[in-house]
Every structure is written in C-alpha cells, then in structure tokens.
Amino acid sequence: MALKTGQDMQDTLELVPHGPVIPVIVIQRLADAVPLARALVAGGVRVLEVTLRTPVALAAMRDIARAVPEAIVGAGTIRSLADAQAARDAGCLFGVSPGYTAAIGQGCRQIGLPLLPGVATAGEVMAANADGYSFLKFFPATAAGGIPLLKGLAGPFADVVFCPTGGITPETAPQFLALPNVKVCGGSWLTPQDAIDAGDWSRITALARAASALRG
Ligand code: 3PG
C-alpha cells in the first residue's frame, strides 16, 4: 500500500498493515528528526507518531515528510482543532489524540485529517463511535485497565478495534496484540531519549526491527 500524500489516506485503519507497533516519538532537537525517522524506517517501522510536545515538533514533522518519503508521519498529542490543522499543514497524514472530544473528531473530518482518537472508557467509545470512529487509541492503556478492560469492551463494542498505548513494553506488547480487538499498539520504547541524544541510530533500528517482528 502506497501512502505518500494526505490524499492517499482516508482512514487510520490503513496504517494497520504496516506493522504491529506505532512508535510514540518526542523530538527535542530538530536535527535529530530526519536521522531518527530514517533509523526507524531502516528497521521496518514506517508509521511514525511525532508528538506535539516540543517547540520543534511541527518543524520535525515537516522535515520528515519532505526528507523521508517512506515514512508515514502522523501527529500525536492533538488536543485541539488548531493542533490538527497545524499538523495537516506540516504534512502529517494522520493525527492521534489522547482523548476524545466531538470538536476534534468532527473537526478532523472537516479538514480531512484521518484521526486515531484516544479513549479510556465505554462512554468515550460511544462518543467517538457516534462521530463515525471505530478504530481508537486506548490510552493510557496499562493504567486505564489494560488487557482486562480491552476484553470487557469487546462485548458491547464488537465492531470497535483498538491501538493500546501507554505503559506497553516489548514484553507485554504480544499479549495486547493477541487480543482480537487490538490491531496495533503504540509505545515510546523504540525511541529511548538517551539513544536519540547520543545519535545511536543503529540501536533505534535494532529496536524497530524487533518491534516489527512482534506478533500476538
Ligand atoms: C505517550 O503518550 O507518551 C504514549 O502513550 C507513550 O507511552 P509509553 O511511554 O508508556 O510507551
């Protein structure tokens, strides 16, 4: 599946075939963005969630989108429609929000940014569902109830699938990925800050390669 421009992607479910883990990335130094993205792609991880948590985040998204065509760049930590618009303008192909609001869910549809909205409760699942979203981030996965909660949500929400994120490790990821209602999971373990600071791209490629091979 070729995902090169925003027009090519209609729905975040299109991310699923690209691999079992979406890295949650925090970029502190703009110069790290492109080599970090290249290191992840070299390890087989093309879908990258760059969080809007640092002053250089939007510039990092723009640089990756321009310089690493194999990467499918999305914006994490979308907390407002203005965030979503800025991410779209920076070349992001999708957005990820930590929680659900109708303003973000409906607004992202209007601006054409596919959204993976966060939920942690049945009520939030219902709100996201009401706006047409059935692929949801489950966040913060481990703290909010982990695998037992995902199993509980499978009953009333048989048509909903999740990307659990938050507190997941390489050791616990296969247990999450084994659930029928989990398509992928997210985590920051692929991009340790000390490896980024040291420019240890081969370590990040190795972590990406291991994550790519995870299965439930
Ligand atoms: C986050 O928002 O930082 C993500 O959920 C990543 O969580 P993790 O660091 O526990 O993987």
JSON list of C-alpha atoms and ligand atoms in Angstrom, two decimals:
[
{"chain": "A", "resi": 1, "resn": "MET", "atom": "CA", "xyz": [0.00, 0.00, 0.00]},
{"chain": "A", "resi": 2, "resn": "ALA", "atom": "CA", "xyz": [1.49, 3.30, -1.06]},
{"chain": "A", "resi": 3, "resn": "LEU", "atom": "CA", "xyz": [0.76, 6.17, 1.27]},
{"chain": "A", "resi": 4, "resn": "LYS", "atom": "CA", "xyz": [2.59, 9.23, 0.01]},
{"chain": "A", "resi": 5, "resn": "THR", "atom": "CA", "xyz": [0.29, 12.18, 0.28]},
{"chain": "A", "resi": 6, "resn": "GLY", "atom": "CA", "xyz": [-2.58, 13.18, 2.51]},
{"chain": "A", "resi": 7, "resn": "GLN", "atom": "CA", "xyz": [-4.96, 12.47, -0.35]},
{"chain": "A", "resi": 8, "resn": "ASP", "atom": "CA", "xyz": [-3.90, 8.84, -0.34]},
{"chain": "A", "resi": 9, "resn": "MET", "atom": "CA", "xyz": [-5.10, 8.12, 3.17]},
{"chain": "A", "resi": 10, "resn": "GLN", "atom": "CA", "xyz": [-8.76, 8.16, 4.11]},
{"chain": "A", "resi": 11, "resn": "ASP", "atom": "CA", "xyz": [-8.80, 6.26, 7.36]},
{"chain": "A", "resi": 12, "resn": "THR", "atom": "CA", "xyz": [-6.33, 5.37, 10.07]},
{"chain": "A", "resi": 13, "resn": "LEU", "atom": "CA", "xyz": [-7.16, 1.67, 9.57]},
{"chain": "A", "resi": 14, "resn": "GLU", "atom": "CA", "xyz": [-4.92, 1.94, 6.52]},
{"chain": "A", "resi": 15, "resn": "LEU", "atom": "CA", "xyz": [-2.00, 2.14, 8.97]},
{"chain": "A", "resi": 16, "resn": "VAL", "atom": "CA", "xyz": [-2.59, -1.37, 10.29]},
{"chain": "A", "resi": 17, "resn": "PRO", "atom": "CA", "xyz": [-0.92, -3.42, 7.52]},
{"chain": "A", "resi": 18, "resn": "HIS", "atom": "CA", "xyz": [2.32, -1.51, 8.01]},
{"chain": "A", "resi": 19, "resn": "GLY", "atom": "CA", "xyz": [3.29, -3.24, 11.24]},
{"chain": "A", "resi": 20, "resn": "PRO", "atom": "CA", "xyz": [2.31, -4.09, 14.80]},
{"chain": "A", "resi": 21, "resn": "VAL", "atom": "CA", "xyz": [3.83, -1.11, 16.64]},
{"chain": "A", "resi": 22, "resn": "ILE", "atom": "CA", "xyz": [3.49, 2.65, 16.18]},
{"chain": "A", "resi": 23, "resn": "PRO", "atom": "CA", "xyz": [6.37, 4.48, 17.87]},
{"chain": "A", "resi": 24, "resn": "VAL", "atom": "CA", "xyz": [5.42, 7.47, 20.00]},
{"chain": "A", "resi": 25, "resn": "ILE", "atom": "CA", "xyz": [8.19, 9.97, 19.34]},
{"chain": "A", "resi": 26, "resn": "VAL", "atom": "CA", "xyz": [9.30, 13.06, 21.24]},
{"chain": "A", "resi": 27, "resn": "ILE", "atom": "CA", "xyz": [11.80, 15.19, 19.33]},
{"chain": "A", "resi": 28, "resn": "GLN", "atom": "CA", "xyz": [13.77, 17.72, 21.36]},
{"chain": "A", "resi": 29, "resn": "ARG", "atom": "CA", "xyz": [16.36, 18.71, 18.72]},
{"chain": "A", "resi": 30, "resn": "LEU", "atom": "CA", "xyz": [15.22, 19.33, 15.19]},
{"chain": "A", "resi": 31, "resn": "ALA", "atom": "CA", "xyz": [18.45, 17.92, 13.78]},
{"chain": "A", "resi": 32, "resn": "ASP", "atom": "CA", "xyz": [17.51, 14.50, 15.19]},
{"chain": "A", "resi": 33, "resn": "ALA", "atom": "CA", "xyz": [14.21, 14.25, 13.31]},
{"chain": "A", "resi": 34, "resn": "VAL", "atom": "CA", "xyz": [15.35, 13.00, 9.91]},
{"chain": "A", "resi": 35, "resn": "PRO", "atom": "CA", "xyz": [18.06, 10.57, 11.08]},
{"chain": "A", "resi": 36, "resn": "LEU", "atom": "CA", "xyz": [15.65, 9.20, 13.69]},
{"chain": "A", "resi": 37, "resn": "ALA", "atom": "CA", "xyz": [12.95, 8.66, 11.07]},
{"chain": "A", "resi": 38, "resn": "ARG", "atom": "CA", "xyz": [15.47, 7.01, 8.74]},
{"chain": "A", "resi": 39, "resn": "ALA", "atom": "CA", "xyz": [16.62, 4.71, 11.56]},
{"chain": "A", "resi": 40, "resn": "LEU", "atom": "CA", "xyz": [13.05, 3.59, 12.25]},
{"chain": "A", "resi": 41, "resn": "VAL", "atom": "CA", "xyz": [12.28, 3.06, 8.55]},
{"chain": "A", "resi": 42, "resn": "ALA", "atom": "CA", "xyz": [15.50, 1.04, 8.23]},
{"chain": "A", "resi": 43, "resn": "GLY", "atom": "CA", "xyz": [14.14, -1.22, 10.95]},
{"chain": "A", "resi": 44, "resn": "GLY", "atom": "CA", "xyz": [10.86, -1.71, 9.10]},
{"chain": "A", "resi": 45, "resn": "VAL", "atom": "CA", "xyz": [8.79, 0.85, 11.02]},
{"chain": "A", "resi": 46, "resn": "ARG", "atom": "CA", "xyz": [7.20, 3.31, 8.59]},
{"chain": "A", "resi": 47, "resn": "VAL", "atom": "CA", "xyz": [4.29, 4.68, 10.63]},
{"chain": "A", "resi": 48, "resn": "LEU", "atom": "CA", "xyz": [5.64, 7.39, 12.95]},
{"chain": "A", "resi": 49, "resn": "GLU", "atom": "CA", "xyz": [3.67, 9.32, 15.57]},
{"chain": "A", "resi": 50, "resn": "VAL", "atom": "CA", "xyz": [5.56, 12.53, 16.29]},
{"chain": "A", "resi": 51, "resn": "THR", "atom": "CA", "xyz": [4.09, 14.15, 19.39]},
{"chain": "A", "resi": 52, "resn": "LEU", "atom": "CA", "xyz": [3.22, 17.83, 19.56]},
{"chain": "A", "resi": 53, "resn": "ARG", "atom": "CA", "xyz": [5.05, 18.18, 22.84]},
{"chain": "A", "resi": 54, "resn": "THR", "atom": "CA", "xyz": [8.12, 20.19, 21.95]},
{"chain": "A", "resi": 55, "resn": "PRO", "atom": "CA", "xyz": [8.70, 23.53, 20.21]},
{"chain": "A", "resi": 56, "resn": "VAL", "atom": "CA", "xyz": [10.32, 21.79, 17.24]},
{"chain": "A", "resi": 57, "resn": "ALA", "atom": "CA", "xyz": [7.57, 19.18, 16.74]},
{"chain": "A", "resi": 58, "resn": "LEU", "atom": "CA", "xyz": [5.89, 20.79, 13.71]},
{"chain": "A", "resi": 59, "resn": "ALA", "atom": "CA", "xyz": [9.20, 21.52, 12.03]},
{"chain": "A", "resi": 60, "resn": "ALA", "atom": "CA", "xyz": [10.27, 17.92, 12.72]},
{"chain": "A", "resi": 61, "resn": "MET", "atom": "CA", "xyz": [7.11, 16.60, 11.05]},
{"chain": "A", "resi": 62, "resn": "ARG", "atom": "CA", "xyz": [7.72, 18.85, 8.06]},
{"chain": "A", "resi": 63, "resn": "ASP", "atom": "CA", "xyz": [11.34, 17.76, 7.73]},
{"chain": "A", "resi": 64, "resn": "ILE", "atom": "CA", "xyz": [10.48, 14.06, 7.97]},
{"chain": "A", "resi": 65, "resn": "ALA", "atom": "CA", "xyz": [7.61, 14.35, 5.50]},
{"chain": "A", "resi": 66, "resn": "ARG", "atom": "CA", "xyz": [9.94, 16.04, 2.99]},
{"chain": "A", "resi": 67, "resn": "ALA", "atom": "CA", "xyz": [13.13, 14.04, 3.51]},
{"chain": "A", "resi": 68, "resn": "VAL", "atom": "CA", "xyz": [11.90, 10.53, 4.31]},
{"chain": "A", "resi": 69, "resn": "PRO", "atom": "CA", "xyz": [9.28, 9.58, 1.71]},
{"chain": "A", "resi": 70, "resn": "GLU", "atom": "CA", "xyz": [8.99, 6.04, 3.07]},
{"chain": "A", "resi": 71, "resn": "ALA", "atom": "CA", "xyz": [7.77, 7.39, 6.41]},
{"chain": "A", "resi": 72, "resn": "ILE", "atom": "CA", "xyz": [4.05, 7.77, 7.10]},
{"chain": "A", "resi": 73, "resn": "VAL", "atom": "CA", "xyz": [4.13, 10.69, 9.51]},
{"chain": "A", "resi": 74, "resn": "GLY", "atom": "CA", "xyz": [1.36, 11.44, 11.95]},
{"chain": "A", "resi": 75, "resn": "ALA", "atom": "CA", "xyz": [0.96, 13.94, 14.75]},
{"chain": "A", "resi": 76, "resn": "GLY", "atom": "CA", "xyz": [0.43, 12.77, 18.29]},
{"chain": "A", "resi": 77, "resn": "THR", "atom": "CA", "xyz": [-0.87, 14.73, 21.27]},
{"chain": "A", "resi": 78, "resn": "ILE", "atom": "CA", "xyz": [-3.54, 16.54, 19.24]},
{"chain": "A", "resi": 79, "resn": "ARG", "atom": "CA", "xyz": [-5.52, 18.44, 21.86]},
{"chain": "A", "resi": 80, "resn": "SER", "atom": "CA", "xyz": [-7.33, 21.00, 19.72]},
{"chain": "A", "resi": 81, "resn": "LEU", "atom": "CA", "xyz": [-8.53, 21.52, 16.19]},
{"chain": "A", "resi": 82, "resn": "ALA", "atom": "CA", "xyz": [-5.77, 24.11, 15.81]},
{"chain": "A", "resi": 83, "resn": "ASP", "atom": "CA", "xyz": [-3.24, 21.36, 16.58]},
{"chain": "A", "resi": 84, "resn": "ALA", "atom": "CA", "xyz": [-4.84, 19.17, 13.93]},
{"chain": "A", "resi": 85, "resn": "GLN", "atom": "CA", "xyz": [-4.77, 21.93, 11.33]},
{"chain": "A", "resi": 86, "resn": "ALA", "atom": "CA", "xyz": [-1.12, 22.70, 12.08]},
{"chain": "A", "resi": 87, "resn": "ALA", "atom": "CA", "xyz": [-0.22, 19.03, 11.79]},
{"chain": "A", "resi": 88, "resn": "ARG", "atom": "CA", "xyz": [-2.05, 18.76, 8.48]},
{"chain": "A", "resi": 89, "resn": "ASP", "atom": "CA", "xyz": [-0.22, 21.82, 7.19]},
{"chain": "A", "resi": 90, "resn": "ALA", "atom": "CA", "xyz": [3.09, 20.30, 8.31]},
{"chain": "A", "resi": 91, "resn": "GLY", "atom": "CA", "xyz": [2.48, 17.29, 6.05]},
{"chain": "A", "resi": 92, "resn": "CYS", "atom": "CA", "xyz": [1.09, 14.81, 8.55]},
{"chain": "A", "resi": 93, "resn": "LEU", "atom": "CA", "xyz": [-1.06, 12.05, 7.07]},
{"chain": "A", "resi": 94, "resn": "PHE", "atom": "CA", "xyz": [-2.94, 11.33, 10.28]},
{"chain": "A", "resi": 95, "resn": "GLY", "atom": "CA", "xyz": [-3.44, 12.56, 13.82]},
{"chain": "A", "resi": 96, "resn": "VAL", "atom": "CA", "xyz": [-3.64, 10.91, 17.23]},
{"chain": "A", "resi": 97, "resn": "SER", "atom": "CA", "xyz": [-5.41, 12.46, 20.20]},
{"chain": "A", "resi": 98, "resn": "PRO", "atom": "CA", "xyz": [-5.00, 11.35, 23.83]},
{"chain": "A", "resi": 99, "resn": "GLY", "atom": "CA", "xyz": [-8.76, 11.61, 24.47]},
{"chain": "A", "resi": 100, "resn": "TYR", "atom": "CA", "xyz": [-11.97, 12.22, 22.58]},
{"chain": "A", "resi": 101, "resn": "THR", "atom": "CA", "xyz": [-13.90, 15.42, 22.04]},
{"chain": "A", "resi": 102, "resn": "ALA", "atom": "CA", "xyz": [-16.53, 15.92, 19.36]},
{"chain": "A", "resi": 103, "resn": "ALA", "atom": "CA", "xyz": [-14.83, 19.19, 18.41]},
{"chain": "A", "resi": 104, "resn": "ILE", "atom": "CA", "xyz": [-11.65, 17.33, 17.45]},
{"chain": "A", "resi": 105, "resn": "GLY", "atom": "CA", "xyz": [-13.39, 14.29, 15.99]},
{"chain": "A", "resi": 106, "resn": "GLN", "atom": "CA", "xyz": [-15.79, 16.26, 13.81]},
{"chain": "A", "resi": 107, "resn": "GLY", "atom": "CA", "xyz": [-13.23, 18.96, 13.06]},
{"chain": "A", "resi": 108, "resn": "CYS", "atom": "CA", "xyz": [-10.64, 16.48, 11.78]},
{"chain": "A", "resi": 109, "resn": "ARG", "atom": "CA", "xyz": [-13.24, 15.09, 9.39]},
{"chain": "A", "resi": 110, "resn": "GLN", "atom": "CA", "xyz": [-13.92, 18.58, 8.11]},
{"chain": "A", "resi": 111, "resn": "ILE", "atom": "CA", "xyz": [-10.27, 19.33, 7.43]},
{"chain": "A", "resi": 112, "resn": "GLY", "atom": "CA", "xyz": [-9.60, 15.86, 6.01]},
{"chain": "A", "resi": 113, "resn": "LEU", "atom": "CA", "xyz": [-7.13, 14.61, 8.59]},
{"chain": "A", "resi": 114, "resn": "PRO", "atom": "CA", "xyz": [-7.68, 10.94, 9.44]},
{"chain": "A", "resi": 115, "resn": "LEU", "atom": "CA", "xyz": [-7.76, 10.67, 13.24]},
{"chain": "A", "resi": 116, "resn": "LEU", "atom": "CA", "xyz": [-6.94, 7.92, 15.70]},
{"chain": "A", "resi": 117, "resn": "PRO", "atom": "CA", "xyz": [-8.79, 9.28, 18.72]},
{"chain": "A", "resi": 118, "resn": "GLY", "atom": "CA", "xyz": [-7.96, 8.27, 22.25]},
{"chain": "A", "resi": 119, "resn": "VAL", "atom": "CA", "xyz": [-10.47, 6.72, 24.65]},
{"chain": "A", "resi": 120, "resn": "ALA", "atom": "CA", "xyz": [-10.25, 5.14, 28.08]},
{"chain": "A", "resi": 121, "resn": "THR", "atom": "CA", "xyz": [-13.89, 4.45, 28.95]},
{"chain": "A", "resi": 122, "resn": "ALA", "atom": "CA", "xyz": [-17.05, 2.99, 27.44]},
{"chain": "A", "resi": 123, "resn": "GLY", "atom": "CA", "xyz": [-18.60, 6.45, 27.35]},
{"chain": "A", "resi": 124, "resn": "GLU", "atom": "CA", "xyz": [-15.71, 7.81, 25.28]},
{"chain": "A", "resi": 125, "resn": "VAL", "atom": "CA", "xyz": [-16.00, 4.84, 22.91]},
{"chain": "A", "resi": 126, "resn": "MET", "atom": "CA", "xyz": [-19.67, 5.73, 22.44]},
{"chain": "A", "resi": 127, "resn": "ALA", "atom": "CA", "xyz": [-18.89, 9.38, 21.79]},
{"chain": "A", "resi": 128, "resn": "ALA", "atom": "CA", "xyz": [-16.21, 8.54, 19.22]},
{"chain": "A", "resi": 129, "resn": "ASN", "atom": "CA", "xyz": [-18.48, 5.92, 17.64]},
{"chain": "A", "resi": 130, "resn": "ALA", "atom": "CA", "xyz": [-21.27, 8.45, 17.32]},
{"chain": "A", "resi": 131, "resn": "ASP", "atom": "CA", "xyz": [-18.95, 10.54, 15.14]},
{"chain": "A", "resi": 132, "resn": "GLY", "atom": "CA", "xyz": [-18.03, 7.56, 12.98]},
{"chain": "A", "resi": 133, "resn": "TYR", "atom": "CA", "xyz": [-14.78, 6.42, 14.57]},
{"chain": "A", "resi": 134, "resn": "SER", "atom": "CA", "xyz": [-14.33, 2.70, 15.16]},
{"chain": "A", "resi": 135, "resn": "PHE", "atom": "CA", "xyz": [-10.51, 2.43, 15.30]},
{"chain": "A", "resi": 136, "resn": "LEU", "atom": "CA", "xyz": [-9.48, 4.02, 18.58]},
{"chain": "A", "resi": 137, "resn": "LYS", "atom": "CA", "xyz": [-6.37, 4.55, 20.64]},
{"chain": "A", "resi": 138, "resn": "PHE", "atom": "CA", "xyz": [-6.82, 3.04, 24.11]},
{"chain": "A", "resi": 139, "resn": "PHE", "atom": "CA", "xyz": [-4.90, 5.40, 26.38]},
{"chain": "A", "resi": 140, "resn": "PRO", "atom": "CA", "xyz": [-3.27, 5.21, 28.88]},
{"chain": "A", "resi": 141, "resn": "ALA", "atom": "CA", "xyz": [-3.59, 1.51, 28.22]},
{"chain": "A", "resi": 142, "resn": "THR", "atom": "CA", "xyz": [-1.92, -0.07, 31.21]},
{"chain": "A", "resi": 143, "resn": "ALA", "atom": "CA", "xyz": [-3.06, 2.49, 33.79]},
{"chain": "A", "resi": 144, "resn": "ALA", "atom": "CA", "xyz": [-6.64, 2.55, 32.48]},
{"chain": "A", "resi": 145, "resn": "GLY", "atom": "CA", "xyz": [-7.21, -1.18, 32.87]},
{"chain": "A", "resi": 146, "resn": "GLY", "atom": "CA", "xyz": [-5.00, -2.90, 30.32]},
{"chain": "A", "resi": 147, "resn": "ILE", "atom": "CA", "xyz": [-5.98, -6.25, 28.87]},
{"chain": "A", "resi": 148, "resn": "PRO", "atom": "CA", "xyz": [-8.97, -6.89, 31.19]},
{"chain": "A", "resi": 149, "resn": "LEU", "atom": "CA", "xyz": [-10.57, -3.61, 30.13]},
{"chain": "A", "resi": 150, "resn": "LEU", "atom": "CA", "xyz": [-9.99, -4.32, 26.43]},
{"chain": "A", "resi": 151, "resn": "LYS", "atom": "CA", "xyz": [-11.63, -7.73, 26.92]},
{"chain": "A", "resi": 152, "resn": "GLY", "atom": "CA", "xyz": [-14.54, -6.05, 28.67]},
{"chain": "A", "resi": 153, "resn": "LEU", "atom": "CA", "xyz": [-15.03, -3.53, 25.86]},
{"chain": "A", "resi": 154, "resn": "ALA", "atom": "CA", "xyz": [-15.11, -6.35, 23.27]},
{"chain": "A", "resi": 155, "resn": "GLY", "atom": "CA", "xyz": [-18.61, -7.39, 24.40]},
{"chain": "A", "resi": 156, "resn": "PRO", "atom": "CA", "xyz": [-20.64, -4.24, 23.80]},
{"chain": "A", "resi": 157, "resn": "PHE", "atom": "CA", "xyz": [-18.29, -2.86, 21.13]},
{"chain": "A", "resi": 158, "resn": "ALA", "atom": "CA", "xyz": [-17.71, -5.88, 18.92]},
{"chain": "A", "resi": 159, "resn": "ASP", "atom": "CA", "xyz": [-17.20, -3.63, 15.88]},
{"chain": "A", "resi": 160, "resn": "VAL", "atom": "CA", "xyz": [-14.52, -1.44, 17.51]},
{"chain": "A", "resi": 161, "resn": "VAL", "atom": "CA", "xyz": [-10.77, -2.08, 17.30]},
{"chain": "A", "resi": 162, "resn": "PHE", "atom": "CA", "xyz": [-8.01, -0.50, 19.34]},
{"chain": "A", "resi": 163, "resn": "CYS", "atom": "CA", "xyz": [-4.42, 0.69, 19.37]},
{"chain": "A", "resi": 164, "resn": "PRO", "atom": "CA", "xyz": [-3.48, 0.44, 23.05]},
{"chain": "A", "resi": 165, "resn": "THR", "atom": "CA", "xyz": [-0.74, 2.88, 24.04]},
{"chain": "A", "resi": 166, "resn": "GLY", "atom": "CA", "xyz": [0.78, 3.85, 27.37]},
{"chain": "A", "resi": 167, "resn": "GLY", "atom": "CA", "xyz": [2.86, 1.63, 29.61]},
{"chain": "A", "resi": 168, "resn": "ILE", "atom": "CA", "xyz": [3.29, -1.09, 26.99]},
{"chain": "A", "resi": 169, "resn": "THR", "atom": "CA", "xyz": [6.68, -2.81, 26.76]},
{"chain": "A", "resi": 170, "resn": "PRO", "atom": "CA", "xyz": [8.26, -5.23, 24.29]},
{"chain": "A", "resi": 171, "resn": "GLU", "atom": "CA", "xyz": [7.41, -7.94, 26.82]},
{"chain": "A", "resi": 172, "resn": "THR", "atom": "CA", "xyz": [3.72, -7.06, 27.21]},
{"chain": "A", "resi": 173, "resn": "ALA", "atom": "CA", "xyz": [3.04, -5.98, 23.62]},
{"chain": "A", "resi": 174, "resn": "PRO", "atom": "CA", "xyz": [2.47, -9.56, 22.33]},
{"chain": "A", "resi": 175, "resn": "GLN", "atom": "CA", "xyz": [-0.24, -10.06, 24.97]},
{"chain": "A", "resi": 176, "resn": "PHE", "atom": "CA", "xyz": [-2.05, -6.94, 23.78]},
{"chain": "A", "resi": 177, "resn": "LEU", "atom": "CA", "xyz": [-1.56, -7.83, 20.11]},
{"chain": "A", "resi": 178, "resn": "ALA", "atom": "CA", "xyz": [-3.08, -11.28, 20.74]},
{"chain": "A", "resi": 179, "resn": "LEU", "atom": "CA", "xyz": [-6.47, -9.74, 21.58]},
{"chain": "A", "resi": 180, "resn": "PRO", "atom": "CA", "xyz": [-8.96, -9.92, 18.69]},
{"chain": "A", "resi": 181, "resn": "ASN", "atom": "CA", "xyz": [-9.91, -6.26, 19.16]},
{"chain": "A", "resi": 182, "resn": "VAL", "atom": "CA", "xyz": [-6.30, -5.00, 19.06]},
{"chain": "A", "resi": 183, "resn": "LYS", "atom": "CA", "xyz": [-4.84, -4.22, 15.64]},
{"chain": "A", "resi": 184, "resn": "VAL", "atom": "CA", "xyz": [-1.60, -2.47, 16.61]},
{"chain": "A", "resi": 185, "resn": "CYS", "atom": "CA", "xyz": [-0.11, -0.97, 19.74]},
{"chain": "A", "resi": 186, "resn": "GLY", "atom": "CA", "xyz": [1.86, 2.17, 20.43]},
{"chain": "A", "resi": 187, "resn": "GLY", "atom": "CA", "xyz": [4.82, 2.92, 22.63]},
{"chain": "A", "resi": 188, "resn": "SER", "atom": "CA", "xyz": [7.87, 5.02, 23.24]},
{"chain": "A", "resi": 189, "resn": "TRP", "atom": "CA", "xyz": [10.26, 2.15, 23.80]},
{"chain": "A", "resi": 190, "resn": "LEU", "atom": "CA", "xyz": [11.51, 2.22, 20.20]},
{"chain": "A", "resi": 191, "resn": "THR", "atom": "CA", "xyz": [12.95, 5.70, 20.65]},
{"chain": "A", "resi": 192, "resn": "PRO", "atom": "CA", "xyz": [14.74, 5.96, 24.02]},
{"chain": "A", "resi": 193, "resn": "GLN", "atom": "CA", "xyz": [15.79, 9.53, 24.73]},
{"chain": "A", "resi": 194, "resn": "ASP", "atom": "CA", "xyz": [19.35, 8.51, 25.59]},
{"chain": "A", "resi": 195, "resn": "ALA", "atom": "CA", "xyz": [19.75, 6.80, 22.22]},
{"chain": "A", "resi": 196, "resn": "ILE", "atom": "CA", "xyz": [18.41, 9.89, 20.42]},
{"chain": "A", "resi": 197, "resn": "ASP", "atom": "CA", "xyz": [20.69, 12.19, 22.43]},
{"chain": "A", "resi": 198, "resn": "ALA", "atom": "CA", "xyz": [23.69, 10.01, 21.57]},
{"chain": "A", "resi": 199, "resn": "GLY", "atom": "CA", "xyz": [22.73, 9.70, 17.90]},
{"chain": "A", "resi": 200, "resn": "ASP", "atom": "CA", "xyz": [22.75, 5.94, 18.37]},
{"chain": "A", "resi": 201, "resn": "TRP", "atom": "CA", "xyz": [20.66, 5.27, 15.28]},
{"chain": "A", "resi": 202, "resn": "SER", "atom": "CA", "xyz": [21.73, 1.66, 14.96]},
{"chain": "A", "resi": 203, "resn": "ARG", "atom": "CA", "xyz": [20.23, 0.94, 18.38]},
{"chain": "A", "resi": 204, "resn": "ILE", "atom": "CA", "xyz": [16.97, 2.51, 17.26]},
{"chain": "A", "resi": 205, "resn": "THR", "atom": "CA", "xyz": [17.00, 0.49, 14.04]},
{"chain": "A", "resi": 206, "resn": "ALA", "atom": "CA", "xyz": [17.50, -2.67, 16.10]},
{"chain": "A", "resi": 207, "resn": "LEU", "atom": "CA", "xyz": [14.60, -1.76, 18.40]},
{"chain": "A", "resi": 208, "resn": "ALA", "atom": "CA", "xyz": [12.43, -1.06, 15.35]},
{"chain": "A", "resi": 209, "resn": "ARG", "atom": "CA", "xyz": [13.37, -4.35, 13.74]},
{"chain": "A", "resi": 210, "resn": "ALA", "atom": "CA", "xyz": [12.44, -6.23, 16.92]},
{"chain": "A", "resi": 211, "resn": "ALA", "atom": "CA", "xyz": [9.14, -4.35, 17.19]},
{"chain": "A", "resi": 212, "resn": "SER", "atom": "CA", "xyz": [8.33, -5.09, 13.56]},
{"chain": "A", "resi": 213, "resn": "ALA", "atom": "CA", "xyz": [8.66, -8.78, 14.29]},
{"chain": "A", "resi": 214, "resn": "LEU", "atom": "CA", "xyz": [6.25, -8.76, 17.26]},
{"chain": "A", "resi": 215, "resn": "ARG", "atom": "CA", "xyz": [3.06, -10.73, 16.89]},
{"chain": "A", "resi": 216, "resn": "GLY", "atom": "CA", "xyz": [0.30, -11.63, 19.21]},
{"chain": "B", "resi": 1, "resn": "3PG", "atom": "C1", "xyz": [2.64, 8.74, 25.43]},
{"chain": "B", "resi": 1, "resn": "3PG", "atom": "O1", "xyz": [1.66, 9.43, 25.31]},
{"chain": "B", "resi": 1, "resn": "3PG", "atom": "O2", "xyz": [3.72, 9.16, 25.87]},
{"chain": "B", "resi": 1, "resn": "3PG", "atom": "C2", "xyz": [2.50, 7.36, 24.95]},
{"chain": "B", "resi": 1, "resn": "3PG", "atom": "O3", "xyz": [1.36, 6.81, 25.42]},
{"chain": "B", "resi": 1, "resn": "3PG", "atom": "C3", "xyz": [3.69, 6.54, 25.19]},
{"chain": "B", "resi": 1, "resn": "3PG", "atom": "O4", "xyz": [3.59, 5.89, 26.38]},
{"chain": "B", "resi": 1, "resn": "3PG", "atom": "P1", "xyz": [4.80, 4.98, 26.87]},
{"chain": "B", "resi": 1, "resn": "3PG", "atom": "O5", "xyz": [5.97, 5.90, 27.06]},
{"chain": "B", "resi": 1, "resn": "3PG", "atom": "O6", "xyz": [4.32, 4.37, 28.13]},
{"chain": "B", "resi": 1, "resn": "3PG", "atom": "O7", "xyz": [5.05, 3.97, 25.77]}
]
